[in-house]
């Protein structure tokens, strides 16, 4: 028998909105997005807005995600916020976003430790992977995906793989990059097949079928439906378009209209 498969729509607000602006924006979304059993809407505001928004949200309607955190639980790490400090506010944590990898030089080792820290603190890590324009040009897309997966999941056990979400975000498709261009559905399909193949090799067939794989990169309300109709794509990670209520609400509506089954 087939059962509905959850679709994840994640808003990555990046370094936008003051806490006050984030609260007002959330207020607008609250009025327009109704809770749904099949579509999980996750908001990732700046760290400074997590605590106030956690008091404001209805958790049946929205969940919160951290955009970043440090992997140690506490200690003398000036300027950092640990996942154990955040876990009362969020249910999810984005890990290994390309802006963290390439702007802040986050290493594969840091990323693996962050994935493990999120799981240790009962949060679901959303592990972002994806090749750069150069890697794609050099025919190294598959190798890049494989190495980011194997490194990022290095500390994850077979029991814990079911607690992870993978987001395929080719760096050349993310709107913050110069010359960004949206990925073609065929590229995304190829990538999700590769991701599931590697997860199968590392963690077994069931894990590879069940792990949610999302797409992110210049998604907007016109393109969301096409991406969501790719078999094996379980949702979207949205940057720019998530900052505009009309666009974001339209994407959520599209997702609600497309039930996915396994
Ligand atoms: P974008 O960002 O939708 O603005 O391309 C996606 C992301 O960086 O996660």
Coordinates of C-alpha atoms and ligand atoms in Angstrom, one line a residue:
X1 CA 0.0 0.0 0.0
X2 CA 1.2 3.5 -0.7
X3 CA 1.4 6.1 2.0
X4 CA 1.8 9.9 1.8
X5 CA 5.4 11.1 1.8
X6 CA 6.2 14.3 3.6
X7 CA 7.2 17.3 1.6
X8 CA 9.5 19.8 3.3
X9 CA 9.4 23.5 2.4
X10 CA 12.3 25.3 4.1
X11 CA 12.7 29.1 4.2
X12 CA 16.3 30.1 4.6
X13 CA 16.1 33.8 5.5
X14 CA 19.9 34.0 5.7
X15 CA 21.2 37.3 7.3
X16 CA 17.9 39.2 6.7
X17 CA 15.3 40.7 9.0
X18 CA 15.8 42.1 12.5
X19 CA 14.0 40.1 15.2
X20 CA 11.1 42.7 15.0
X21 CA 10.9 42.4 11.2
X22 CA 11.1 38.6 11.4
X23 CA 8.2 38.6 13.9
X24 CA 6.1 40.8 11.7
X25 CA 6.9 38.7 8.6
X26 CA 6.0 35.5 10.5
X27 CA 2.7 37.1 11.5
X28 CA 1.9 37.6 7.8
X29 CA 2.8 34.0 7.0
X30 CA 0.7 32.7 10.0
X31 CA -2.4 34.3 8.5
X32 CA -1.9 32.7 5.1
X33 CA -0.4 29.2 5.7
X34 CA -2.6 26.6 7.2
X35 CA -1.1 23.6 8.9
X36 CA -0.9 20.5 6.8
X37 CA -0.1 16.9 7.5
X38 CA 1.9 16.3 4.3
X39 CA 3.8 19.5 4.0
X40 CA 6.2 20.6 6.7
X41 CA 7.0 24.3 6.6
X42 CA 10.3 25.1 8.3
X43 CA 11.6 28.6 8.9
X44 CA 15.3 29.3 9.4
X45 CA 15.7 32.9 10.7
X46 CA 18.9 34.4 12.0
X47 CA 20.1 33.0 15.3
X48 CA 19.1 36.2 17.1
X49 CA 15.4 35.8 16.1
X50 CA 15.1 32.1 17.1
X51 CA 14.1 32.6 20.7
X52 CA 11.4 35.2 20.1
X53 CA 10.0 33.4 17.1
X54 CA 10.0 30.1 19.0
X55 CA 7.5 31.7 21.5
X56 CA 5.4 33.1 18.6
X57 CA 5.0 30.1 16.3
X58 CA 2.3 27.4 16.4
X59 CA 4.4 24.3 16.1
X60 CA 1.7 22.5 14.2
X61 CA 2.0 25.2 11.5
X62 CA 5.7 25.9 11.4
X63 CA 9.0 24.5 12.7
X64 CA 12.1 26.4 13.2
X65 CA 15.6 25.6 12.0
X66 CA 19.0 27.0 12.9
X67 CA 21.1 28.3 10.0
X68 CA 24.3 27.6 11.9
X69 CA 25.8 26.6 15.3
X70 CA 29.0 25.3 16.8
X71 CA 29.3 21.6 17.3
X72 CA 30.6 21.6 20.9
X73 CA 27.9 21.8 23.6
X74 CA 29.4 24.5 25.8
X75 CA 32.8 26.0 26.7
X76 CA 35.2 28.9 25.9
X77 CA 34.3 29.5 22.3
X78 CA 33.8 33.3 22.0
X79 CA 31.0 34.3 19.7
X80 CA 29.7 30.9 19.0
X81 CA 26.2 29.4 19.8
X82 CA 26.0 25.7 20.5
X83 CA 23.3 23.4 19.3
X84 CA 22.5 22.5 22.9
X85 CA 21.7 26.2 23.5
X86 CA 19.4 26.2 20.5
X87 CA 17.6 23.0 20.9
X88 CA 14.7 24.4 23.0
X89 CA 13.9 26.7 20.1
X90 CA 14.4 24.7 17.0
X91 CA 13.7 21.2 15.6
X92 CA 16.0 21.4 12.6
X93 CA 19.5 22.7 11.8
X94 CA 20.9 23.5 8.4
X95 CA 24.5 22.1 8.1
X96 CA 27.1 22.6 5.4
X97 CA 25.3 25.3 3.4
X98 CA 27.6 26.4 0.6
X99 CA 27.8 29.9 2.1
X100 CA 29.3 28.4 5.2
X101 CA 31.6 26.1 3.2
X102 CA 32.9 28.8 0.8
X103 CA 32.5 32.2 2.6
X104 CA 33.4 30.9 6.1
X105 CA 35.7 28.1 5.0
X106 CA 33.9 25.5 7.0
X107 CA 35.7 22.2 6.7
X108 CA 34.3 18.7 6.0
X109 CA 35.4 17.8 9.5
X110 CA 33.4 20.7 11.0
X111 CA 30.4 19.7 9.0
X112 CA 30.6 16.0 10.1
X113 CA 30.8 17.2 13.7
X114 CA 27.9 19.5 13.3
X115 CA 25.7 16.7 11.8
X116 CA 26.7 14.5 14.8
X117 CA 26.0 17.4 17.3
X118 CA 22.6 18.0 15.9
X119 CA 21.6 14.3 16.2
X120 CA 23.1 14.1 19.7
X121 CA 20.8 17.0 20.7
X122 CA 17.7 15.5 19.0
X123 CA 17.6 17.9 16.1
X124 CA 17.2 16.9 12.5
X125 CA 20.2 18.1 10.5
X126 CA 19.6 19.3 7.0
X127 CA 22.9 18.5 5.3
X128 CA 23.5 20.7 2.2
X129 CA 25.7 19.3 -0.5
X130 CA 26.3 20.3 -4.1
X131 CA 29.0 20.9 -6.6
X132 CA 30.6 24.2 -7.7
X133 CA 30.4 25.5 -11.2
X134 CA 34.0 24.5 -11.7
X135 CA 33.5 21.0 -10.5
X136 CA 30.5 20.6 -12.9
X137 CA 32.5 22.0 -15.8
X138 CA 35.3 19.5 -15.0
X139 CA 32.9 16.6 -14.9
X140 CA 33.4 16.1 -11.2
X141 CA 29.8 16.5 -10.1
X142 CA 29.4 12.9 -9.0
X143 CA 32.7 12.9 -7.2
X144 CA 31.9 16.1 -5.4
X145 CA 28.5 14.8 -4.3
X146 CA 30.0 11.5 -3.1
X147 CA 32.8 13.1 -1.2
X148 CA 30.5 15.6 0.6
X149 CA 28.1 12.8 1.5
X150 CA 30.7 10.4 2.8
X151 CA 32.4 13.2 4.8
X152 CA 29.3 14.8 6.1
X153 CA 27.8 11.5 7.2
X154 CA 31.1 10.2 8.5
X155 CA 29.9 10.2 12.2
X156 CA 26.4 9.0 11.5
X157 CA 25.4 5.4 12.6
X158 CA 23.0 3.1 10.7
X159 CA 20.4 3.8 13.4
X160 CA 20.6 7.6 13.0
X161 CA 20.5 7.9 9.2
X162 CA 16.7 8.1 9.4
X163 CA 17.1 11.4 11.3
X164 CA 18.8 13.2 8.5
X165 CA 17.6 15.3 5.5
X166 CA 19.8 15.9 2.5
X167 CA 19.5 19.1 0.5
X168 CA 21.0 19.1 -3.0
X169 CA 22.1 22.7 -3.7
X170 CA 24.4 23.0 -6.7
X171 CA 26.5 26.1 -5.8
X172 CA 26.1 27.6 -9.3
X173 CA 22.3 27.6 -8.9
X174 CA 22.1 29.5 -5.6
X175 CA 20.9 33.1 -6.2
X176 CA 23.7 34.7 -4.1
X177 CA 26.3 33.6 -6.7
X178 CA 27.2 35.7 -9.6
X179 CA 25.8 34.2 -12.8
X180 CA 23.5 31.9 -10.9
X181 CA 21.2 29.9 -13.1
X182 CA 18.5 27.5 -12.0
X183 CA 19.3 23.8 -12.3
X184 CA 17.4 21.8 -14.9
X185 CA 15.0 19.1 -13.5
X186 CA 17.2 16.5 -15.3
X187 CA 20.3 17.7 -13.4
X188 CA 18.4 17.5 -10.1
X189 CA 17.0 14.1 -10.9
X190 CA 20.5 12.8 -11.8
X191 CA 21.8 14.2 -8.5
X192 CA 19.1 12.7 -6.3
X193 CA 19.6 9.3 -7.9
X194 CA 23.3 9.6 -7.2
X195 CA 22.7 10.7 -3.6
X196 CA 20.3 7.7 -3.0
X197 CA 22.8 5.3 -4.6
X198 CA 25.5 6.5 -2.2
X199 CA 23.3 6.4 0.8
X200 CA 22.3 2.9 -0.2
X201 CA 26.0 1.8 -0.3
X202 CA 26.7 3.4 3.0
X203 CA 23.5 2.7 5.0
X204 CA 21.4 0.2 3.0
X205 CA 18.5 0.2 0.6
X206 CA 15.8 1.2 3.1
X207 CA 17.7 4.2 4.2
X208 CA 18.3 5.3 0.6
X209 CA 14.6 5.1 -0.2
X210 CA 13.4 6.8 3.0
X211 CA 15.9 9.7 3.3
X212 CA 14.3 13.0 2.3
X213 CA 16.2 14.6 -0.5
X214 CA 15.4 18.3 -1.2
X215 CA 16.5 20.7 -3.9
X216 CA 17.6 24.3 -3.4
X217 CA 18.9 27.0 -5.8
X218 CA 17.0 29.9 -7.2
X219 CA 13.6 28.3 -6.6
X220 CA 10.6 30.6 -7.1
X221 CA 6.9 30.3 -7.3
X222 CA 7.0 29.6 -11.0
X223 CA 9.6 26.8 -10.8
X224 CA 8.6 25.1 -7.5
X225 CA 6.0 22.9 -9.1
X226 CA 8.3 21.5 -11.7
X227 CA 11.0 20.7 -9.1
X228 CA 8.5 19.1 -6.7
X229 CA 7.2 16.9 -9.5
X230 CA 10.6 15.1 -9.8
X231 CA 10.2 11.7 -8.3
X232 CA 12.6 11.4 -5.4
X233 CA 12.6 15.2 -4.6
X234 CA 10.9 15.6 -1.2
X235 CA 10.9 19.3 -0.9
X236 CA 12.7 22.6 -1.4
X237 CA 15.2 24.8 0.4
X238 CA 14.4 28.4 -0.6
X239 CA 16.5 31.5 0.0
X240 CA 15.5 34.7 -1.9
X241 CA 11.9 33.8 -2.7
X242 CA 11.3 32.9 1.0
X243 CA 11.7 36.6 1.9
X244 CA 8.6 37.6 -0.2
X245 CA 5.4 36.5 1.5
X246 CA 3.5 36.1 -1.8
X247 CA 6.2 34.0 -3.4
X248 CA 6.7 31.8 -0.4
X249 CA 3.0 31.2 0.3
X250 CA 2.5 30.3 -3.4
X251 CA 5.3 27.7 -3.1
X252 CA 3.7 26.2 0.0
X253 CA 0.3 26.1 -1.8
X254 CA 1.9 24.4 -4.8
X255 CA 3.5 21.8 -2.4
X256 CA 0.1 21.2 -0.7
X257 CA -1.5 20.6 -4.1
X258 CA 1.0 17.9 -5.0
X259 CA 0.7 14.8 -2.8
X260 CA 3.7 12.5 -2.9
X261 CA 3.4 8.8 -2.2
X262 CA 5.9 6.0 -1.5
Ligands
LIG1 P1 18.2 30.9 -3.3 O1 19.0 30.3 -2.0 O2 16.9 30.3 -3.3 O3 18.2 32.4 -3.0 O4 19.0 30.5 -4.5 C1 18.9 28.9 -1.7 C2 19.9 28.6 -0.6 O5 20.9 29.2 -0.5 O6 19.6 27.8 0.3

